[in-house]
Amino acid sequence: MATADDVRRIALSLPGAVEKLAWGMPTFRVDGPGGKVFASLDDDDRVMGVKCPKEDREELIAAEPGKFFIREGHDDNYAWMRVRLAALDDEDELYAVLADSWRQAAPRRLLAAHPDLEAGRGGPEG
């Protein structure tokens, strides 16, 4: 089962990632101007938020509603979804989810400098 410590360790291993407290919870951002958030931990440390295009999240939530969801009234209008850490298959899946979110937040120059993260560690399937 993935933990908040696993999220923190993997998120901070991504290039340019920093942790910053915001809205009373840990957020993980790509450092630099704009510092886009790519992940956050909810206050109970059992759920993380990640970037996800709206059109993709609907499919993910429909396929695995026990794993992925949106917080009604909060995530509705954003390219963001929640992930239940206990529902993730393993650390490779956690890495894949975080790396995908990081790619959506990282500036082009950082993506170009890290082509190994283009498809994540072992691709999206882990």
Coordinates of N, CA, C and O in Angstrom, one line a residue:
M1 N 0.8 -1.2 0.0 CA 0.0 0.0 0.0 C 0.9 1.2 0.0 O 1.8 1.4 0.8
A2 N 0.6 2.2 -0.9 CA 1.3 3.4 -0.9 C 1.0 4.3 0.3 O -0.1 4.3 0.7
T3 N 2.0 5.1 0.7 CA 1.8 5.9 1.9 C 2.1 7.4 1.5 O 2.7 7.6 0.4
A4 N 1.8 8.3 2.4 CA 2.2 9.7 2.1 C 3.7 9.8 2.0 O 4.2 10.6 1.2
D5 N 4.5 9.0 2.8 CA 5.9 9.1 2.7 C 6.4 8.6 1.3 O 7.4 9.2 0.8
D6 N 5.7 7.6 0.7 CA 6.1 7.2 -0.6 C 5.8 8.3 -1.7 O 6.6 8.5 -2.6
V7 N 4.6 9.0 -1.5 CA 4.3 10.1 -2.4 C 5.4 11.1 -2.3 O 5.9 11.6 -3.3
R8 N 5.7 11.5 -1.1 CA 6.8 12.6 -0.9 C 8.1 12.1 -1.5 O 8.7 12.9 -2.3
R9 N 8.5 10.9 -1.3 CA 9.8 10.5 -1.8 C 9.9 10.5 -3.3 O 10.8 10.9 -3.9
I10 N 8.8 9.9 -3.9 CA 8.8 9.8 -5.4 C 8.6 11.2 -6.0 O 9.3 11.6 -7.0
A11 N 7.7 12.0 -5.5 CA 7.4 13.3 -6.0 C 8.7 14.2 -6.0 O 9.1 14.8 -7.0
L12 N 9.4 14.1 -4.9 CA 10.6 14.9 -4.8 C 11.8 14.4 -5.6 O 12.8 15.1 -5.7
S13 N 11.7 13.1 -6.1 CA 12.7 12.6 -6.9 C 12.6 13.1 -8.4 O 13.5 12.9 -9.1
L14 N 11.5 13.7 -8.7 CA 11.3 14.2 -10.1 C 12.1 15.5 -10.2 O 12.2 16.3 -9.3
P15 N 12.6 15.7 -11.4 CA 13.5 16.9 -11.7 C 12.8 18.2 -11.3 O 11.6 18.4 -11.7
G16 N 13.4 19.0 -10.5 CA 12.9 20.3 -10.2 C 11.8 20.4 -9.2 O 11.2 21.4 -8.9
A17 N 11.5 19.2 -8.6 CA 10.3 19.2 -7.7 C 10.7 19.7 -6.3 O 11.8 19.4 -5.8
V18 N 9.8 20.5 -5.8 CA 9.9 21.0 -4.4 C 8.6 20.8 -3.7 O 7.6 20.7 -4.3
E19 N 8.7 20.8 -2.4 CA 7.5 20.7 -1.5 C 7.2 22.0 -0.9 O 8.1 22.7 -0.5
K20 N 6.0 22.4 -0.9 CA 5.6 23.7 -0.3 C 4.2 23.5 0.3 O 3.3 22.9 -0.3
L21 N 4.0 24.0 1.5 CA 2.8 24.0 2.2 C 1.8 25.0 1.6 O 2.2 26.2 1.4
A22 N 0.6 24.6 1.2 CA -0.4 25.5 0.6 C -1.7 25.0 1.0 O -2.0 23.7 1.0
W23 N -2.7 25.8 1.3 CA -4.0 25.4 1.7 C -4.0 24.5 2.8 O -4.9 23.6 3.0
G24 N -3.0 24.6 3.7 CA -2.9 23.7 4.8 C -2.4 22.3 4.6 O -2.5 21.4 5.4
M25 N -1.9 22.0 3.3 CA -1.5 20.7 3.0 C -0.2 20.7 2.2 O 0.1 21.7 1.5
P26 N 0.6 19.6 2.2 CA 1.8 19.6 1.4 C 1.4 19.5 -0.1 O 0.5 18.8 -0.5
T27 N 2.1 20.4 -0.9 CA 1.9 20.3 -2.3 C 3.3 20.1 -2.9 O 4.3 20.5 -2.3
F28 N 3.3 19.5 -4.1 CA 4.6 19.3 -4.8 C 4.5 20.0 -6.1 O 3.5 19.9 -6.9
R29 N 5.5 20.8 -6.4 CA 5.5 21.7 -7.5 C 6.8 21.6 -8.3 O 7.8 21.1 -7.8
V30 N 6.8 22.1 -9.5 CA 8.0 22.2 -10.3 C 8.5 23.6 -10.0 O 7.9 24.6 -10.1
D31 N 9.7 23.6 -9.4 CA 10.4 24.8 -8.9 C 10.6 25.8 -10.1 O 10.8 25.4 -11.2
G32 N 10.5 27.0 -9.8 CA 10.8 28.1 -10.8 C 9.6 29.0 -10.9 O 8.6 28.9 -10.1
P33 N 9.7 30.0 -11.8 CA 8.6 31.0 -12.0 C 7.3 30.2 -12.3 O 7.2 29.4 -13.1
G34 N 6.3 30.6 -11.6 CA 5.0 30.0 -11.8 C 4.8 28.7 -10.9 O 3.7 28.5 -10.4
G35 N 5.9 28.0 -10.6 CA 5.8 26.8 -9.7 C 4.6 26.0 -9.7 O 3.9 25.9 -8.7
K36 N 4.2 25.5 -10.9 CA 3.0 24.7 -11.0 C 2.9 23.5 -10.1 O 3.8 22.7 -10.1
V37 N 1.8 23.4 -9.4 CA 1.5 22.2 -8.6 C 1.3 21.0 -9.5 O 0.4 21.1 -10.4
F38 N 1.9 19.9 -9.1 CA 1.6 18.6 -9.9 C 1.0 17.5 -8.9 O 0.5 16.5 -9.4
A39 N 1.1 17.8 -7.6 CA 0.5 16.8 -6.7 C 0.3 17.4 -5.3 O 1.0 18.4 -5.0
S40 N -0.6 16.9 -4.6 CA -0.8 17.4 -3.2 C -1.3 16.2 -2.4 O -1.8 15.2 -2.9
L41 N -1.1 16.3 -1.1 CA -1.6 15.3 -0.2 C -2.8 15.9 0.6 O -2.6 17.0 1.1
D42 N -3.9 15.2 0.7 CA -5.0 15.6 1.4 C -4.6 15.5 2.9 O -3.7 14.8 3.3
D43 N -5.4 16.2 3.8 CA -5.0 16.3 5.2 C -5.1 15.0 5.9 O -4.5 14.9 7.0
D44 N -5.6 14.0 5.4 CA -5.6 12.7 6.0 C -4.5 11.8 5.6 O -4.3 10.6 6.1
D45 N -3.7 12.2 4.6 CA -2.5 11.5 4.1 C -2.9 10.2 3.4 O -2.1 9.3 3.2
R46 N -4.2 10.0 3.1 CA -4.6 8.8 2.4 C -5.0 9.0 1.0 O -5.2 8.1 0.2
V47 N -5.0 10.3 0.6 CA -5.5 10.7 -0.7 C -4.5 11.7 -1.3 O -4.0 12.6 -0.5
M48 N -4.2 11.6 -2.6 CA -3.4 12.6 -3.2 C -4.1 13.2 -4.4 O -5.0 12.5 -5.0
G49 N -3.9 14.4 -4.7 CA -4.4 15.1 -5.9 C -3.4 15.2 -6.9 O -2.2 15.4 -6.6
V50 N -3.7 15.0 -8.2 CA -2.8 15.0 -9.3 C -3.5 15.7 -10.5 O -4.7 15.7 -10.6
K51 N -2.7 16.3 -11.4 CA -3.2 16.9 -12.6 C -3.7 15.7 -13.5 O -3.0 14.7 -13.6
C52 N -4.8 16.0 -14.2 CA -5.3 15.0 -15.1 C -6.3 15.8 -16.1 O -7.2 16.4 -15.6
P53 N -6.1 15.7 -17.4 CA -7.0 16.4 -18.3 C -8.4 15.9 -18.0 O -8.6 14.7 -17.8
K54 N -9.4 16.8 -18.1 CA -10.8 16.4 -17.8 C -11.3 15.3 -18.6 O -11.9 14.4 -18.1
E55 N -10.9 15.3 -19.9 CA -11.4 14.2 -20.8 C -10.8 12.8 -20.4 O -11.5 11.8 -20.6
D56 N -9.6 12.8 -19.8 CA -9.0 11.5 -19.4 C -9.5 11.1 -18.0 O -9.7 9.9 -17.8
R57 N -9.8 12.0 -17.2 CA -10.2 11.7 -15.8 C -11.5 11.0 -15.8 O -11.8 10.1 -15.0
E58 N -12.4 11.4 -16.6 CA -13.8 10.8 -16.7 C -13.6 9.3 -17.0 O -14.3 8.5 -16.4
E59 N -12.8 9.0 -17.9 CA -12.5 7.6 -18.3 C -11.9 6.8 -17.1 O -12.3 5.7 -16.8
L60 N -10.9 7.4 -16.5 CA -10.2 6.7 -15.4 C -11.1 6.5 -14.2 O -11.2 5.4 -13.6
I61 N -11.9 7.5 -13.9 CA -12.9 7.4 -12.8 C -13.9 6.3 -13.1 O -14.3 5.5 -12.2
A62 N -14.4 6.3 -14.3 CA -15.4 5.3 -14.7 C -14.8 3.9 -14.6 O -15.5 2.9 -14.2
A63 N -13.6 3.7 -15.0 CA -12.9 2.4 -15.1 C -12.6 1.9 -13.7 O -12.6 0.7 -13.4
E64 N -12.1 2.9 -12.8 CA -11.7 2.5 -11.4 C -12.1 3.5 -10.4 O -11.3 4.2 -9.8
P65 N -13.4 3.5 -10.1 CA -14.0 4.5 -9.2 C -13.5 4.3 -7.7 O -13.5 5.2 -6.9
G66 N -13.0 3.1 -7.4 CA -12.4 2.9 -6.1 C -11.0 3.5 -5.9 O -10.5 3.6 -4.8
K67 N -10.4 3.8 -7.0 CA -9.1 4.4 -7.0 C -9.1 5.9 -7.3 O -8.4 6.6 -6.7
F68 N -9.8 6.3 -8.4 CA -9.8 7.7 -8.8 C -11.2 8.3 -8.6 O -12.2 7.7 -8.8
F69 N -11.1 9.6 -8.2 CA -12.4 10.3 -8.0 C -12.1 11.8 -8.0 O -10.9 12.3 -8.0
I70 N -13.2 12.6 -8.1 CA -13.0 14.1 -7.9 C -13.7 14.5 -6.7 O -14.7 13.8 -6.3
R71 N -13.2 15.5 -6.1 CA -13.9 16.1 -4.9 C -14.9 17.1 -5.4 O -14.6 18.1 -5.9
E72 N -16.2 16.7 -5.3 CA -17.3 17.5 -5.8 C -17.2 18.9 -5.3 O -16.9 19.1 -4.1
G73 N -17.5 19.9 -6.1 CA -17.4 21.3 -5.7 C -16.1 21.9 -5.6 O -15.9 23.1 -5.4
H74 N -15.0 21.0 -5.8 CA -13.7 21.6 -5.7 C -12.9 21.3 -7.0 O -12.2 22.2 -7.5
D75 N -12.9 20.0 -7.5 CA -12.1 19.6 -8.6 C -12.9 19.7 -9.9 O -12.4 19.6 -11.0
D76 N -14.2 20.0 -9.9 CA -15.1 20.0 -11.0 C -14.6 20.7 -12.2 O -14.6 20.2 -13.4
N77 N -14.1 21.9 -12.0 CA -13.7 22.8 -13.1 C -12.2 22.9 -13.4 O -11.7 23.7 -14.1
Y78 N -11.5 21.9 -12.8 CA -10.0 21.9 -13.0 C -9.6 20.6 -13.6 O -10.2 19.6 -13.4
A79 N -8.4 20.6 -14.2 CA -7.8 19.4 -14.7 C -7.1 18.7 -13.6 O -5.8 18.7 -13.5
W80 N -7.8 18.2 -12.7 CA -7.3 17.6 -11.4 C -8.2 16.5 -10.9 O -9.4 16.5 -11.2
M81 N -7.6 15.5 -10.3 CA -8.4 14.4 -9.7 C -7.7 13.9 -8.5 O -6.6 14.3 -8.2
R82 N -8.4 13.1 -7.7 CA -7.9 12.5 -6.5 C -7.6 11.0 -6.7 O -8.3 10.3 -7.5
V83 N -6.6 10.5 -5.9 CA -6.2 9.1 -6.0 C -6.2 8.6 -4.6 O -5.5 9.1 -3.7
R84 N -6.9 7.5 -4.4 CA -6.8 6.8 -3.1 C -5.5 6.0 -3.0 O -5.3 5.0 -3.8
L85 N -4.6 6.3 -2.1 CA -3.3 5.7 -2.1 C -3.4 4.2 -1.8 O -2.7 3.4 -2.4
A86 N -4.3 3.8 -1.0 CA -4.5 2.4 -0.6 C -4.9 1.5 -1.8 O -4.7 0.3 -1.9
A87 N -5.5 2.2 -2.8 CA -6.0 1.5 -4.0 C -5.0 1.3 -5.1 O -5.2 0.5 -6.0
L88 N -3.9 2.0 -5.0 CA -2.8 1.8 -6.0 C -2.3 0.4 -6.0 O -2.1 -0.2 -4.9
D89 N -1.9 -0.2 -7.1 CA -1.4 -1.5 -7.2 C -0.1 -1.7 -6.6 O 0.2 -2.7 -5.9
D90 N 0.8 -0.7 -6.8 CA 2.2 -0.9 -6.3 C 2.9 0.5 -6.5 O 2.4 1.4 -7.0
E91 N 4.2 0.5 -6.1 CA 5.0 1.7 -6.2 C 5.2 2.1 -7.7 O 5.3 3.3 -8.0
D92 N 5.2 1.2 -8.6 CA 5.4 1.5 -10.0 C 4.2 2.3 -10.5 O 4.3 3.3 -11.3
E93 N 3.0 1.9 -10.0 CA 1.8 2.7 -10.4 C 1.8 4.1 -9.8 O 1.5 5.1 -10.5
L94 N 2.2 4.2 -8.6 CA 2.3 5.5 -7.9 C 3.3 6.4 -8.7 O 3.0 7.5 -9.0
Y95 N 4.4 5.8 -9.1 CA 5.4 6.6 -9.9 C 4.8 7.0 -11.2 O 5.0 8.2 -11.6
A96 N 4.1 6.1 -11.9 CA 3.5 6.5 -13.2 C 2.5 7.6 -13.1 O 2.5 8.5 -13.9
V97 N 1.7 7.6 -12.0 CA 0.7 8.6 -11.8 C 1.4 9.9 -11.5 O 1.0 11.0 -12.1
L98 N 2.4 9.9 -10.6 CA 3.1 11.2 -10.3 C 3.9 11.7 -11.5 O 3.9 12.9 -11.7
A99 N 4.6 10.8 -12.2 CA 5.4 11.3 -13.4 C 4.5 11.9 -14.4 O 4.8 12.9 -15.1
D100 N 3.3 11.3 -14.6 CA 2.4 11.8 -15.6 C 1.9 13.2 -15.2 O 1.9 14.1 -16.0
S101 N 1.6 13.4 -14.0 CA 1.2 14.7 -13.5 C 2.3 15.7 -13.6 O 2.1 16.8 -14.0
W102 N 3.5 15.3 -13.2 CA 4.7 16.1 -13.3 C 4.9 16.6 -14.8 O 5.2 17.8 -15.0
R103 N 4.8 15.7 -15.7 CA 4.9 16.1 -17.2 C 3.9 17.2 -17.6 O 4.3 18.0 -18.4
Q104 N 2.8 17.2 -17.0 CA 1.8 18.2 -17.3 C 2.1 19.5 -16.7 O 1.6 20.6 -17.2
A105 N 2.9 19.6 -15.7 CA 3.2 20.8 -15.0 C 4.6 21.3 -15.4 O 4.8 22.5 -15.3
A106 N 5.5 20.5 -15.8 CA 6.9 20.9 -16.1 C 6.9 21.8 -17.4 O 6.3 21.5 -18.4
P107 N 7.8 22.8 -17.3 CA 8.0 23.6 -18.5 C 8.8 22.8 -19.6 O 9.4 21.8 -19.3
R108 N 8.6 23.2 -20.8 CA 9.2 22.5 -22.0 C 10.7 22.3 -21.8 O 11.2 21.2 -22.1
R109 N 11.4 23.3 -21.3 CA 12.9 23.1 -21.1 C 13.2 22.0 -20.2 O 14.2 21.3 -20.4
L110 N 12.4 21.8 -19.1 CA 12.7 20.7 -18.2 C 12.3 19.4 -18.8 O 13.0 18.4 -18.6
L111 N 11.2 19.4 -19.5 CA 10.9 18.1 -20.2 C 11.9 17.7 -21.2 O 12.3 16.6 -21.3
A112 N 12.5 18.7 -22.0 CA 13.5 18.4 -23.0 C 14.8 17.9 -22.3 O 15.5 17.1 -22.9
A113 N 15.1 18.4 -21.1 CA 16.3 18.0 -20.4 C 16.1 16.6 -19.8 O 17.2 16.0 -19.4
H114 N 14.9 16.1 -19.7 CA 14.7 14.8 -19.1 C 13.8 13.9 -20.0 O 12.7 13.5 -19.7
P115 N 14.4 13.5 -21.2 CA 13.6 12.7 -22.1 C 13.3 11.3 -21.6 O 12.3 10.7 -22.0
D116 N 14.1 10.9 -20.6 CA 13.8 9.6 -20.0 C 12.4 9.6 -19.2 O 11.9 8.5 -19.0
L117 N 11.9 10.7 -18.9 CA 10.6 10.8 -18.3 C 9.5 11.0 -19.2 O 8.3 11.1 -18.8
E118 N 9.8 10.9 -20.5 CA 8.8 11.1 -21.6 C 7.6 10.1 -21.4 O 6.5 10.5 -21.4
A119 N 7.9 8.9 -21.1 CA 6.9 7.9 -20.9 C 6.9 7.3 -19.5 O 6.2 6.4 -19.2
G120 N 7.6 7.9 -18.6 CA 7.7 7.4 -17.2 C 8.6 6.2 -17.1 O 9.1 5.7 -18.0
R121 N 8.7 5.8 -15.9 CA 9.6 4.6 -15.6 C 8.9 3.4 -16.1 O 7.9 2.9 -15.5
G122 N 9.4 2.8 -17.2 CA 8.7 1.6 -17.7 C 7.4 1.9 -18.4 O 6.7 0.9 -18.6
G123 N 7.1 3.1 -18.7 CA 5.9 3.4 -19.4 C 4.7 3.5 -18.4 O 4.8 3.3 -17.2
P124 N 3.5 3.9 -18.9 CA 2.4 4.2 -18.0 C 1.9 2.9 -17.3 O 1.2 3.0 -16.3
E125 N 2.2 1.7 -17.8 CA 1.7 0.5 -17.2 C 2.7 0.1 -16.1 O 2.5 -0.9 -15.5
G126 N 3.8 0.8 -15.9 CA 4.7 0.4 -14.9 C 5.8 -0.3 -15.4 O 6.6 -1.1 -15.5

